[in-house]
Tab-separated table of C-alpha atoms and ligand atoms in Angstrom:
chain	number	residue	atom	x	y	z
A	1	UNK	CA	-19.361	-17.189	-17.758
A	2	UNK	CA	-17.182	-17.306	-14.801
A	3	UNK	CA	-17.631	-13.921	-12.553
A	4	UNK	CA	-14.872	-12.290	-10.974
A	5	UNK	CA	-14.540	-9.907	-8.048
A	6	UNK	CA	-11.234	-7.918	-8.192
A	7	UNK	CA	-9.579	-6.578	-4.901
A	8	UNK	CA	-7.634	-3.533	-4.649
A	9	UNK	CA	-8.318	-1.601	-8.123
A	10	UNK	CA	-4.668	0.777	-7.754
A	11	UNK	CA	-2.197	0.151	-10.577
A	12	UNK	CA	-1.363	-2.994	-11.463
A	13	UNK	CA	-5.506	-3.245	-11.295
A	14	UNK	CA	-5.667	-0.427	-13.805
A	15	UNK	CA	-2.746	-1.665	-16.178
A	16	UNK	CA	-3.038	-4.777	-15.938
A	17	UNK	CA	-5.182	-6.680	-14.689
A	18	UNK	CA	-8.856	-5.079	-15.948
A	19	UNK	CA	-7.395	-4.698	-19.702
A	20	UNK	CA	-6.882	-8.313	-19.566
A	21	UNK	CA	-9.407	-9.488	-18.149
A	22	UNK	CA	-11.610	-7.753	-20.722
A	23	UNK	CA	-9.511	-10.054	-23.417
A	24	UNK	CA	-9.968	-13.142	-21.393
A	25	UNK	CA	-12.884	-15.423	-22.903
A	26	UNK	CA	-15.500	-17.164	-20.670
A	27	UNK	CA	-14.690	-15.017	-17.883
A	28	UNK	CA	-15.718	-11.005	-16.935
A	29	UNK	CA	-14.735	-9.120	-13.767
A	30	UNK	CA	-18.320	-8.214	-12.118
A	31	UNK	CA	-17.157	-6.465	-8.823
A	32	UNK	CA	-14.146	-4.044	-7.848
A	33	UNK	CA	-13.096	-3.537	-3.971
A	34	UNK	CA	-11.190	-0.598	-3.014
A	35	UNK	CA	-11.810	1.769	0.325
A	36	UNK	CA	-10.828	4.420	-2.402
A	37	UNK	CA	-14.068	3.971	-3.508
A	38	UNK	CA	-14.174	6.937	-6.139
A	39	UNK	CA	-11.418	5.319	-7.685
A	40	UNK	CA	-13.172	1.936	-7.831
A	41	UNK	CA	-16.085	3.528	-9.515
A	42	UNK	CA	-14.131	5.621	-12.309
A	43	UNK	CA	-12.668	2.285	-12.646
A	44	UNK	CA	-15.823	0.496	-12.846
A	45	UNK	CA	-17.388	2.927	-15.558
A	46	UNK	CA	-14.395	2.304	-17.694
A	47	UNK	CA	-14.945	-1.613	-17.665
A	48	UNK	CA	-18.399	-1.880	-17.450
A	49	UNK	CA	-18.394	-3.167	-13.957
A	50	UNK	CA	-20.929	-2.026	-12.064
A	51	UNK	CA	-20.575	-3.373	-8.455
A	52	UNK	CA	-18.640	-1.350	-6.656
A	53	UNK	CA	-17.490	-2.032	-2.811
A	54	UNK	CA	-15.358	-0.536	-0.089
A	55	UNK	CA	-14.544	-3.844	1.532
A	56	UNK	CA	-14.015	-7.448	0.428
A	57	UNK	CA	-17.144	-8.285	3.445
A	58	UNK	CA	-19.335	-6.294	1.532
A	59	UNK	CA	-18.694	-8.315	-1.838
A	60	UNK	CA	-18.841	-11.532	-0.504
A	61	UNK	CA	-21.832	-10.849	1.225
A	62	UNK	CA	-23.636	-8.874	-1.621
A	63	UNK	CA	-23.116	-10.942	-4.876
A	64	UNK	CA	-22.339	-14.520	-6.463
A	65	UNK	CA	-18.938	-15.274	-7.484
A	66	UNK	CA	-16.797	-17.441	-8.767
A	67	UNK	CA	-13.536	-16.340	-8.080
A	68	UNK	CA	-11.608	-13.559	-6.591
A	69	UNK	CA	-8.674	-11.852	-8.286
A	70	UNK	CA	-6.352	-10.268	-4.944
A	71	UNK	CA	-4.512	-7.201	-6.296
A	72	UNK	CA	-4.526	-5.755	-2.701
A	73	UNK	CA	-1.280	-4.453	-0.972
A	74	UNK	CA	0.910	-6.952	0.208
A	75	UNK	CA	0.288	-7.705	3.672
A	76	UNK	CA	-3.631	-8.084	2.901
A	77	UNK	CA	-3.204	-11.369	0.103
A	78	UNK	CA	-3.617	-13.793	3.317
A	79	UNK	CA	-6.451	-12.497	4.468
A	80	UNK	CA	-8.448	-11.522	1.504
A	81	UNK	CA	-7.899	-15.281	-0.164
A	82	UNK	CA	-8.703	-16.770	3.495
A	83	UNK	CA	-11.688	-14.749	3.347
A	84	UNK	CA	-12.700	-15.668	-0.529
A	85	UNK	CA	-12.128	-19.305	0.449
A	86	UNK	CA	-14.019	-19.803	3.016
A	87	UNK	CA	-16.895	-17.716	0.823
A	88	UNK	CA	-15.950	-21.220	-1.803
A	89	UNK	CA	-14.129	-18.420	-4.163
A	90	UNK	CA	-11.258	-19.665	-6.381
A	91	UNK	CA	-8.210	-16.978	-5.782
A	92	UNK	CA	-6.063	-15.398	-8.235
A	93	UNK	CA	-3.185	-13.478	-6.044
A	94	UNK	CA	-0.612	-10.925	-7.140
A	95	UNK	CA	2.563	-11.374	-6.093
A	96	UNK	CA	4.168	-11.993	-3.842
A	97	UNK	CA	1.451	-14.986	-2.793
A	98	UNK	CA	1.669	-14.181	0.876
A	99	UNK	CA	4.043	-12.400	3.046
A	100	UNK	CA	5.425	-15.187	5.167
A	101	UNK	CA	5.317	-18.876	4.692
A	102	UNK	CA	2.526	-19.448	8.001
A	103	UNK	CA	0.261	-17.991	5.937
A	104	UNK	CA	1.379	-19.168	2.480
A	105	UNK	CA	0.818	-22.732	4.561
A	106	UNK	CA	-2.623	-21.511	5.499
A	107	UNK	CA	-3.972	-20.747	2.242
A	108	UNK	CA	-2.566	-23.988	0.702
A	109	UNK	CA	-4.501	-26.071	3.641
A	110	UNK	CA	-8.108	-23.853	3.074
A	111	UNK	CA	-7.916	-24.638	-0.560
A	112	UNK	CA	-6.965	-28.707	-0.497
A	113	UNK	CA	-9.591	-28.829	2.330
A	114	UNK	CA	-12.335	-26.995	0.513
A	115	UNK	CA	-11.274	-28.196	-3.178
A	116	UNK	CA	-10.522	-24.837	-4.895
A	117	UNK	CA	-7.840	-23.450	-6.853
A	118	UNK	CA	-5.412	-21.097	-5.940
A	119	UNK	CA	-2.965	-19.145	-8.274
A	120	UNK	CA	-0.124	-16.789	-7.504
A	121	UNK	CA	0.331	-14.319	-10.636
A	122	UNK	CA	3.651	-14.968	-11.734
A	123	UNK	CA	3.052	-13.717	-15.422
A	124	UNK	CA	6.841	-14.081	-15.877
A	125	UNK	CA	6.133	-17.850	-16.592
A	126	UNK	CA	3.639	-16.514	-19.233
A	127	UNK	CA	5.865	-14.942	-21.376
A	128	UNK	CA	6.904	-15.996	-24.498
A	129	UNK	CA	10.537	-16.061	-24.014
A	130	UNK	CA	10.038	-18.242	-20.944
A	131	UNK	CA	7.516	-20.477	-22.335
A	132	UNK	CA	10.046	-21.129	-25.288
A	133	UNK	CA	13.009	-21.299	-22.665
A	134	UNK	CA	11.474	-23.604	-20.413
A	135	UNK	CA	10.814	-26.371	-23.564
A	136	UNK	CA	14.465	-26.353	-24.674
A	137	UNK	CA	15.900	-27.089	-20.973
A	138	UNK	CA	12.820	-29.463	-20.193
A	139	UNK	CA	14.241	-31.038	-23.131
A	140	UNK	CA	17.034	-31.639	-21.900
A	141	UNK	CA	18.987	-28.837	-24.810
A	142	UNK	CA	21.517	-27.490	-22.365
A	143	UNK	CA	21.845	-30.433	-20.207
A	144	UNK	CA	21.434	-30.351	-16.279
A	145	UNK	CA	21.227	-26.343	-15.162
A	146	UNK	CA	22.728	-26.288	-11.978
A	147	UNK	CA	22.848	-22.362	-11.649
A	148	UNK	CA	21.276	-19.792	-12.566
A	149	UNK	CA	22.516	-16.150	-11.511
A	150	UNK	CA	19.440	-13.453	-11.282
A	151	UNK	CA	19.429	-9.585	-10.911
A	152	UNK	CA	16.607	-7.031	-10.296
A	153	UNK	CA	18.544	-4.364	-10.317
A	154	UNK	CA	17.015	-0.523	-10.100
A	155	UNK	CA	18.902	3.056	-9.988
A	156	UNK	CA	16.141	4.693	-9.160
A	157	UNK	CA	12.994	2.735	-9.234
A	158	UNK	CA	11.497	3.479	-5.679
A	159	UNK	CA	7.882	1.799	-6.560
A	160	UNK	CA	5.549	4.333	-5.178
A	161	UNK	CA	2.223	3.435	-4.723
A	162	UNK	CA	-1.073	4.018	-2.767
A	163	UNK	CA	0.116	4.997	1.244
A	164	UNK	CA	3.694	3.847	1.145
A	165	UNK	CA	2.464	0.315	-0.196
A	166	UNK	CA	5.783	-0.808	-1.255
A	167	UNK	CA	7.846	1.170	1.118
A	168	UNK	CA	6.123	0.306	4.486
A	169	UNK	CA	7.274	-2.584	5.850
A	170	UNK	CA	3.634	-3.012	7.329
A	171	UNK	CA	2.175	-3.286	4.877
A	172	UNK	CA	4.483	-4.939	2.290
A	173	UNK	CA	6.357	-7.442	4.101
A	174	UNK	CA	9.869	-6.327	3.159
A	175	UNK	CA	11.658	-4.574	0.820
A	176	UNK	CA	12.491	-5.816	-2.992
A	177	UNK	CA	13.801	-9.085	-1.891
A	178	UNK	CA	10.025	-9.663	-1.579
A	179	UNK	CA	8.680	-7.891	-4.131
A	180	UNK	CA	11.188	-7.996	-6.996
A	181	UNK	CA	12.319	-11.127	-5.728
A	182	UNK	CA	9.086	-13.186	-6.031
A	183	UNK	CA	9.317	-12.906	-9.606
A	184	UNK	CA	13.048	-12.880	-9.972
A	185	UNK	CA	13.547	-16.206	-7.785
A	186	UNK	CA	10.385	-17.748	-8.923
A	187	UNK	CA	11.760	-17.543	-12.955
A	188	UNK	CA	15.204	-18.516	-12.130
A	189	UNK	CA	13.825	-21.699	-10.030
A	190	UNK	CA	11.323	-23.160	-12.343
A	191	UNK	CA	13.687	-22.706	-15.305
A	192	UNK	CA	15.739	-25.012	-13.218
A	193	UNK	CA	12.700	-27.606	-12.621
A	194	UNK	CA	12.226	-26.341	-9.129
A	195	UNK	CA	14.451	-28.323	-7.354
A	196	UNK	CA	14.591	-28.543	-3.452
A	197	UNK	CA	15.908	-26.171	-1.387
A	198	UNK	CA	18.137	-27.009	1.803
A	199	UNK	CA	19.730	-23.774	2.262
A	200	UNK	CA	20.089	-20.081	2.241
A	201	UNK	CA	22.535	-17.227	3.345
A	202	UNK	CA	21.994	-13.778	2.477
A	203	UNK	CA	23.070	-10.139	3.479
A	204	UNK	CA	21.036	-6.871	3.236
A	205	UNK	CA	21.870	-3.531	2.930
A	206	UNK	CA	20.549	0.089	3.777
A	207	UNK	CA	21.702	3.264	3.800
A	208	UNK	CA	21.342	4.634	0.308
A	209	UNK	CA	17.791	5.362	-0.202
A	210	UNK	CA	16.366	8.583	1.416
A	211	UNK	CA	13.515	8.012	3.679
A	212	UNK	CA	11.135	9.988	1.939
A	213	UNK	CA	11.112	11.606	-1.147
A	214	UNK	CA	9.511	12.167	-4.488
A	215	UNK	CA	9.726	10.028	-7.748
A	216	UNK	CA	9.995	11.387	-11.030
A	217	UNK	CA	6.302	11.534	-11.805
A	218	UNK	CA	6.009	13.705	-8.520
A	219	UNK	CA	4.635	10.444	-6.224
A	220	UNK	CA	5.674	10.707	-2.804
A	221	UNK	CA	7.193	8.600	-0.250
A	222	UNK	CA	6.993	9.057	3.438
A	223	UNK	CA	7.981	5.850	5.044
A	224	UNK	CA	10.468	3.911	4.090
A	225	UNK	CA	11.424	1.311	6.685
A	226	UNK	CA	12.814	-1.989	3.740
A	227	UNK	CA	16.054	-3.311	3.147
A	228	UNK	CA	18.082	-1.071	-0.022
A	229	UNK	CA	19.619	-3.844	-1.030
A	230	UNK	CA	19.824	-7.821	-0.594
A	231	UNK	CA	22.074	-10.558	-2.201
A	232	UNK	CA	21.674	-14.033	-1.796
A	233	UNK	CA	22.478	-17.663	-2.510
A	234	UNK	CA	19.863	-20.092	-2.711
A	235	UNK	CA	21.554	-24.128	-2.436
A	236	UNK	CA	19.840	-26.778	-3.689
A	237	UNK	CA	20.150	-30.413	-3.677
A	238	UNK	CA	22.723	-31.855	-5.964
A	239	UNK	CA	25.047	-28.983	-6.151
A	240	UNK	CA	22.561	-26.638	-7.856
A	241	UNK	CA	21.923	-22.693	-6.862
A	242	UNK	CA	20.733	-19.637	-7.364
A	243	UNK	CA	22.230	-16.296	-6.907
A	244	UNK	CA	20.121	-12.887	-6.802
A	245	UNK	CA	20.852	-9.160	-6.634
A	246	UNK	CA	18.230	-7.027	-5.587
A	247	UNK	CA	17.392	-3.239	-5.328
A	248	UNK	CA	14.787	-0.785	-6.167
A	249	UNK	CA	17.823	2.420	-5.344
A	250	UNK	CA	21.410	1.445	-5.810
A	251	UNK	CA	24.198	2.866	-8.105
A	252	UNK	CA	24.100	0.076	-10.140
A	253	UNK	CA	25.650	0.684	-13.457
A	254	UNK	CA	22.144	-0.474	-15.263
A	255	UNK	CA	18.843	-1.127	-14.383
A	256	UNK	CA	18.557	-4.604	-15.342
A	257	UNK	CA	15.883	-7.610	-14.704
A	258	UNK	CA	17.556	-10.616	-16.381
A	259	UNK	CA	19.052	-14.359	-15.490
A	260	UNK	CA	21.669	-16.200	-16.356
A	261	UNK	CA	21.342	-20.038	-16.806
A	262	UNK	CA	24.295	-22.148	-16.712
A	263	UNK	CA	23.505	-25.851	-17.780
A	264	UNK	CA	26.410	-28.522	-18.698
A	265	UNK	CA	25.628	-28.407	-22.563
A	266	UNK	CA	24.753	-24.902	-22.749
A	267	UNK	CA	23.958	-21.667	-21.210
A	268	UNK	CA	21.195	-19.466	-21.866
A	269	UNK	CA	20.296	-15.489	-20.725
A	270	UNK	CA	16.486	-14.799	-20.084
A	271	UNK	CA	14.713	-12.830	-21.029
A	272	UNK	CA	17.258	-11.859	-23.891
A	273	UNK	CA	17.213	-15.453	-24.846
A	274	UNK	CA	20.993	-15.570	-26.110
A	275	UNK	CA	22.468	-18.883	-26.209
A	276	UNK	CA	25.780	-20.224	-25.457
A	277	UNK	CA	27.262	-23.720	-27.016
A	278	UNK	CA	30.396	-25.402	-26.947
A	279	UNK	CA	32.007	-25.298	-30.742
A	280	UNK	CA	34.653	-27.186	-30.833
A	281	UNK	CA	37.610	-25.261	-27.915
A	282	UNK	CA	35.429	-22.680	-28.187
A	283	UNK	CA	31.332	-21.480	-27.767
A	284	UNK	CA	28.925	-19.906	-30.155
A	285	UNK	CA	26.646	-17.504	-29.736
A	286	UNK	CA	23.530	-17.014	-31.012
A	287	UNK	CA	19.307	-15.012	-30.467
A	288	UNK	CA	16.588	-17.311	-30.342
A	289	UNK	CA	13.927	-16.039	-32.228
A	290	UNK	CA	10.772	-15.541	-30.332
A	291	UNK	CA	7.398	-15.565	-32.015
A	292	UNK	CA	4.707	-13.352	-31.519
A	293	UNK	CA	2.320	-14.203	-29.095
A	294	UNK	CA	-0.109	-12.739	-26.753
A	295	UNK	CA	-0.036	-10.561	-23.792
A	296	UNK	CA	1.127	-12.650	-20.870
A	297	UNK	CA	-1.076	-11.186	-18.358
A	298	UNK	CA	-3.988	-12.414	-21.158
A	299	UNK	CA	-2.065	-15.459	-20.887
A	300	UNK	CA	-1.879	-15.802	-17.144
A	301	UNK	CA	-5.704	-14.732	-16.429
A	302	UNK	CA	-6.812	-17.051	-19.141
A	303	UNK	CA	-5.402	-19.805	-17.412
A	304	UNK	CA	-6.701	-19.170	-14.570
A	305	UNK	CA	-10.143	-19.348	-16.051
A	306	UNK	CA	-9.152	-22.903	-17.485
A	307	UNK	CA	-8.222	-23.696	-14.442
A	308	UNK	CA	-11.467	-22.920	-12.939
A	309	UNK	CA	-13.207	-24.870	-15.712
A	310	UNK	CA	-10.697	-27.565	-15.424
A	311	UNK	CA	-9.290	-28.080	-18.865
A	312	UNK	CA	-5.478	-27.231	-18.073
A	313	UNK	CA	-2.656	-28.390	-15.919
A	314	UNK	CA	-1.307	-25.828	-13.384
A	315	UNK	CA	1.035	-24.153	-14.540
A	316	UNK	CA	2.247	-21.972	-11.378
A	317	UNK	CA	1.061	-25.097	-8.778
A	318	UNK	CA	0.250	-23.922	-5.499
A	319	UNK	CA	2.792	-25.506	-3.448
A	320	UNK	CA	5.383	-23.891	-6.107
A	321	UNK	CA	4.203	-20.781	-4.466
A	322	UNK	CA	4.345	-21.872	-0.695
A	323	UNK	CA	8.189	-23.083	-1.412
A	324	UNK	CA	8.720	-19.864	-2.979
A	325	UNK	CA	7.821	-18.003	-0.107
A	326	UNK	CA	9.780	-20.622	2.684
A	327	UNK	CA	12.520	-19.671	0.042
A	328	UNK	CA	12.357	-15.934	0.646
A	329	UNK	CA	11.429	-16.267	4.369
A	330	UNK	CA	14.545	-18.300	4.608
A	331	UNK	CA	16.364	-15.673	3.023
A	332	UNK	CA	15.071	-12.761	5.330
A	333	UNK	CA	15.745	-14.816	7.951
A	334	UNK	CA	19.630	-15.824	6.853
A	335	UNK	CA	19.954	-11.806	6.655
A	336	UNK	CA	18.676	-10.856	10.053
A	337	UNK	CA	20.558	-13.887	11.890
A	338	UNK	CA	23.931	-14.043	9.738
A	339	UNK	CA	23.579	-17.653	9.486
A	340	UNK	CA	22.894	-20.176	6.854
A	341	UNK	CA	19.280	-20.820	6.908
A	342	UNK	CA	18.959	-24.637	6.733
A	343	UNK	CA	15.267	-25.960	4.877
B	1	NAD	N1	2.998	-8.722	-11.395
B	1	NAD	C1	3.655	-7.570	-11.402
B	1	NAD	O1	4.611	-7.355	-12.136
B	1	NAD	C2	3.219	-6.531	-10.444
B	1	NAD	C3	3.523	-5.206	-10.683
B	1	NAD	C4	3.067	-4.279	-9.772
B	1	NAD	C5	2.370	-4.680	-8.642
B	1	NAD	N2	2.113	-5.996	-8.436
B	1	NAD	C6	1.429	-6.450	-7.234
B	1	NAD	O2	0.049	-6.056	-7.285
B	1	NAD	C7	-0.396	-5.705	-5.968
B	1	NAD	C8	-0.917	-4.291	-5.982
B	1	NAD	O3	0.106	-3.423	-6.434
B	1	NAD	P1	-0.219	-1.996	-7.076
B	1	NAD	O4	1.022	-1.552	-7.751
B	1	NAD	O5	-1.475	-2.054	-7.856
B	1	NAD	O6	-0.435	-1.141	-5.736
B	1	NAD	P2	-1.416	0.107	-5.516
B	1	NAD	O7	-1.038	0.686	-4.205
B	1	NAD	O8	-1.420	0.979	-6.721
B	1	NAD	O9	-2.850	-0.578	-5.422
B	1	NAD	C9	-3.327	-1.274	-4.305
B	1	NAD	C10	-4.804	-0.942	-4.179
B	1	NAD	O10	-5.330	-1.715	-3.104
B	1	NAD	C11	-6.227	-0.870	-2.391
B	1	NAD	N3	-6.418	-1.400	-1.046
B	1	NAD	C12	-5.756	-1.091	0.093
B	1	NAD	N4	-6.278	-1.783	1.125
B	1	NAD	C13	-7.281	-2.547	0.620
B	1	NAD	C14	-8.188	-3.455	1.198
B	1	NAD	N5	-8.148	-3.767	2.501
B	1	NAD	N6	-9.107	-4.048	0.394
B	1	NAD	C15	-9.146	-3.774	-0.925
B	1	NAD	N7	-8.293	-2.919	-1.530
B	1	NAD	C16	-7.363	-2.319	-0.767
B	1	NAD	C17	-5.579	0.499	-2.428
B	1	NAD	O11	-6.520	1.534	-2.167
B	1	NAD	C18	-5.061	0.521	-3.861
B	1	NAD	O12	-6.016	1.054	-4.749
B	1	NAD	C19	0.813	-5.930	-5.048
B	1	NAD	O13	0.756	-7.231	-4.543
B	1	NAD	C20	1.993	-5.807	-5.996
B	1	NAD	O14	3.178	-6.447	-5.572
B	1	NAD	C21	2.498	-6.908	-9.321
């Protein structure tokens, strides 16, 4: 049985992450981290685990492991998978995999050196619509894709979490061009076939979100030092690109997470999965079905633990993740300077 400590047991912990593990064969979560300690150990009773720590020193120095998976704010992936690596821990990490590319490259270099695997959670490639997706353009079904437009697109959808998590620049490394964007770039791009980046240009925006304020659900914001709003272009070798539109508080007509995939025998929406052919002067139209299949977090975490026991190919390869981030780096960067980034 492969043992798992989990760091940072807030919501995606909670949601996620500990109902799927508990669905995940050959692998159990043994150990939760969290300075909110009480909230660890409610966890904890509700999933059986029983070791319960305030830091990630304590676990490491307190229990055998296998692996670590880092649900942790933002800013603390680096060091908590630095940490677990150097204690010979595989690493599962929640996006986004670090929160600038020096220490996306430093995480990449203490796993080749030591041998161990490292996995960003982009459950997006799990799901079934992508899975299905991603066979009919490896294929070859809609010829070469050479752009794919992406929006993650919120009214209102402030993420609130645990002491301005999201909100704090600090501690999240930038606004939803990080955060939204790690998934919403990352799907786009390996829909494509990650190709090769050589250059970026984007533009930010603030000014519409208050500074602090209360969701819905009553949560509470009191910093809120991110970008509103970012739009970018992402150029890739032989012509290709990606576009993105991103905001967690905009007047956007519709909250909307969704790409569109333009190939030269066919275009395709995901995650809606409608397709577009030529018919004669014309196109058709038509839904893909998808089947039933299961959860992809299940999906994503049982990988993992294949992975680990080393009966799969990766699916999300590490240095997938380290381009990912030079890609959104290079973005921030474009933004701040108002020049094209070059790769
Ligand atoms: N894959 C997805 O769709 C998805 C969705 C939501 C969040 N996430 C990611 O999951 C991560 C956590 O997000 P969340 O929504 O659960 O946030 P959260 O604020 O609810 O939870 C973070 C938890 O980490 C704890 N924490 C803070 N400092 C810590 C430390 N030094 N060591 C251990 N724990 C610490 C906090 O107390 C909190 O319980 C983020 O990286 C986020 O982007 C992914």
């Amino acid at each position: 049985m492969i043992k798992i400590g989990l760091i940072g047991a807030g919501k995606i912990a909670e949601t996620f992450h500990l109902p799927a593990w508990a669905q995940v064969v050959g692998a159990e979560v043994v150990a939760l981290v969290d300075p909110r300690i009480n909230v660890a150990k409610k966890l904890g009773r509700e999933y059986g685990v029983c070791n319960i720590f305030s830091t990630i020193d304590n676990m490491l120095n307190s229990i055998k492991l296998d692996a670590v998976d880092i649900c942790s704010p933002h800013i603390f992936h680096a060091d908590h998978a630095i940490r677990s690596l150097e204690s010979g821990l595989h690493c599962i990490i929640e996006k986004p995999f670090t929160t600038d590319k020096k220490n996306a490259l430093k995480i990449a270099s203490e796993a080749e050196k030591r041998g161990l695997i490292v996995m960003c959670a982009q459950h997006q490639r799990f799901r079934p619509e992508s899975i299905l997706l991603k066979s009919k353009i490896d294929a070859g079904e809609f010829g070469e894709i050479y752009h794919v437009n992406v929006e993650a697109m919120a009214s209102r959808g402030i993420p609130v979490q645990v002491a301005n998590s999201f909100t704090d620049k600090r501690l999240s490394g930038g606004g939803p061009l990080i955060d939204q964007g790690s998934h919403a770039i990352d799907i786009a791009w390996w829909l494509m076939g990650c190709p090769s980046p050589s250059s970026a240009f984007a533009v930010m925006h603030d000014g519409t979100a208050p500074k602090m304020g209360t969701t819905k659900n009553g949560a509470e914001w009191t910093v809120y030092n991110i970008e509103d709003f970012a739009t970018g272009i992402i150029r890739f070798k032989d012509n290709k690109s990606i576009t993105i539109r991103t905001s967690y508080f905009s007047n956007c007509a519709k909250d909307i997470f969704s790409c569109e995939i333009l190939g030269t025998k066919g275009g395709i929406t995901w995650p809606d999965t409608i397709i577009t052919k030529p018919y004669g002067n014309n196109v058709r139209r038509k839904k893909l079905k998808i089947e039933e299949s299961s959860l992809a977090s299940v999906a994503e975490l049982s990988h993992f633990t294949s992975l680990i026991k080393g009966t799969d190919q990766a699916i999300v390869p590490l240095q997938q993740s380290v381009e990912l981030i030079k890609m959104i780096d290079g973005l921030y960067e474009s933004a701040t300077t108002e020049q094209i980034f070059h790769f």
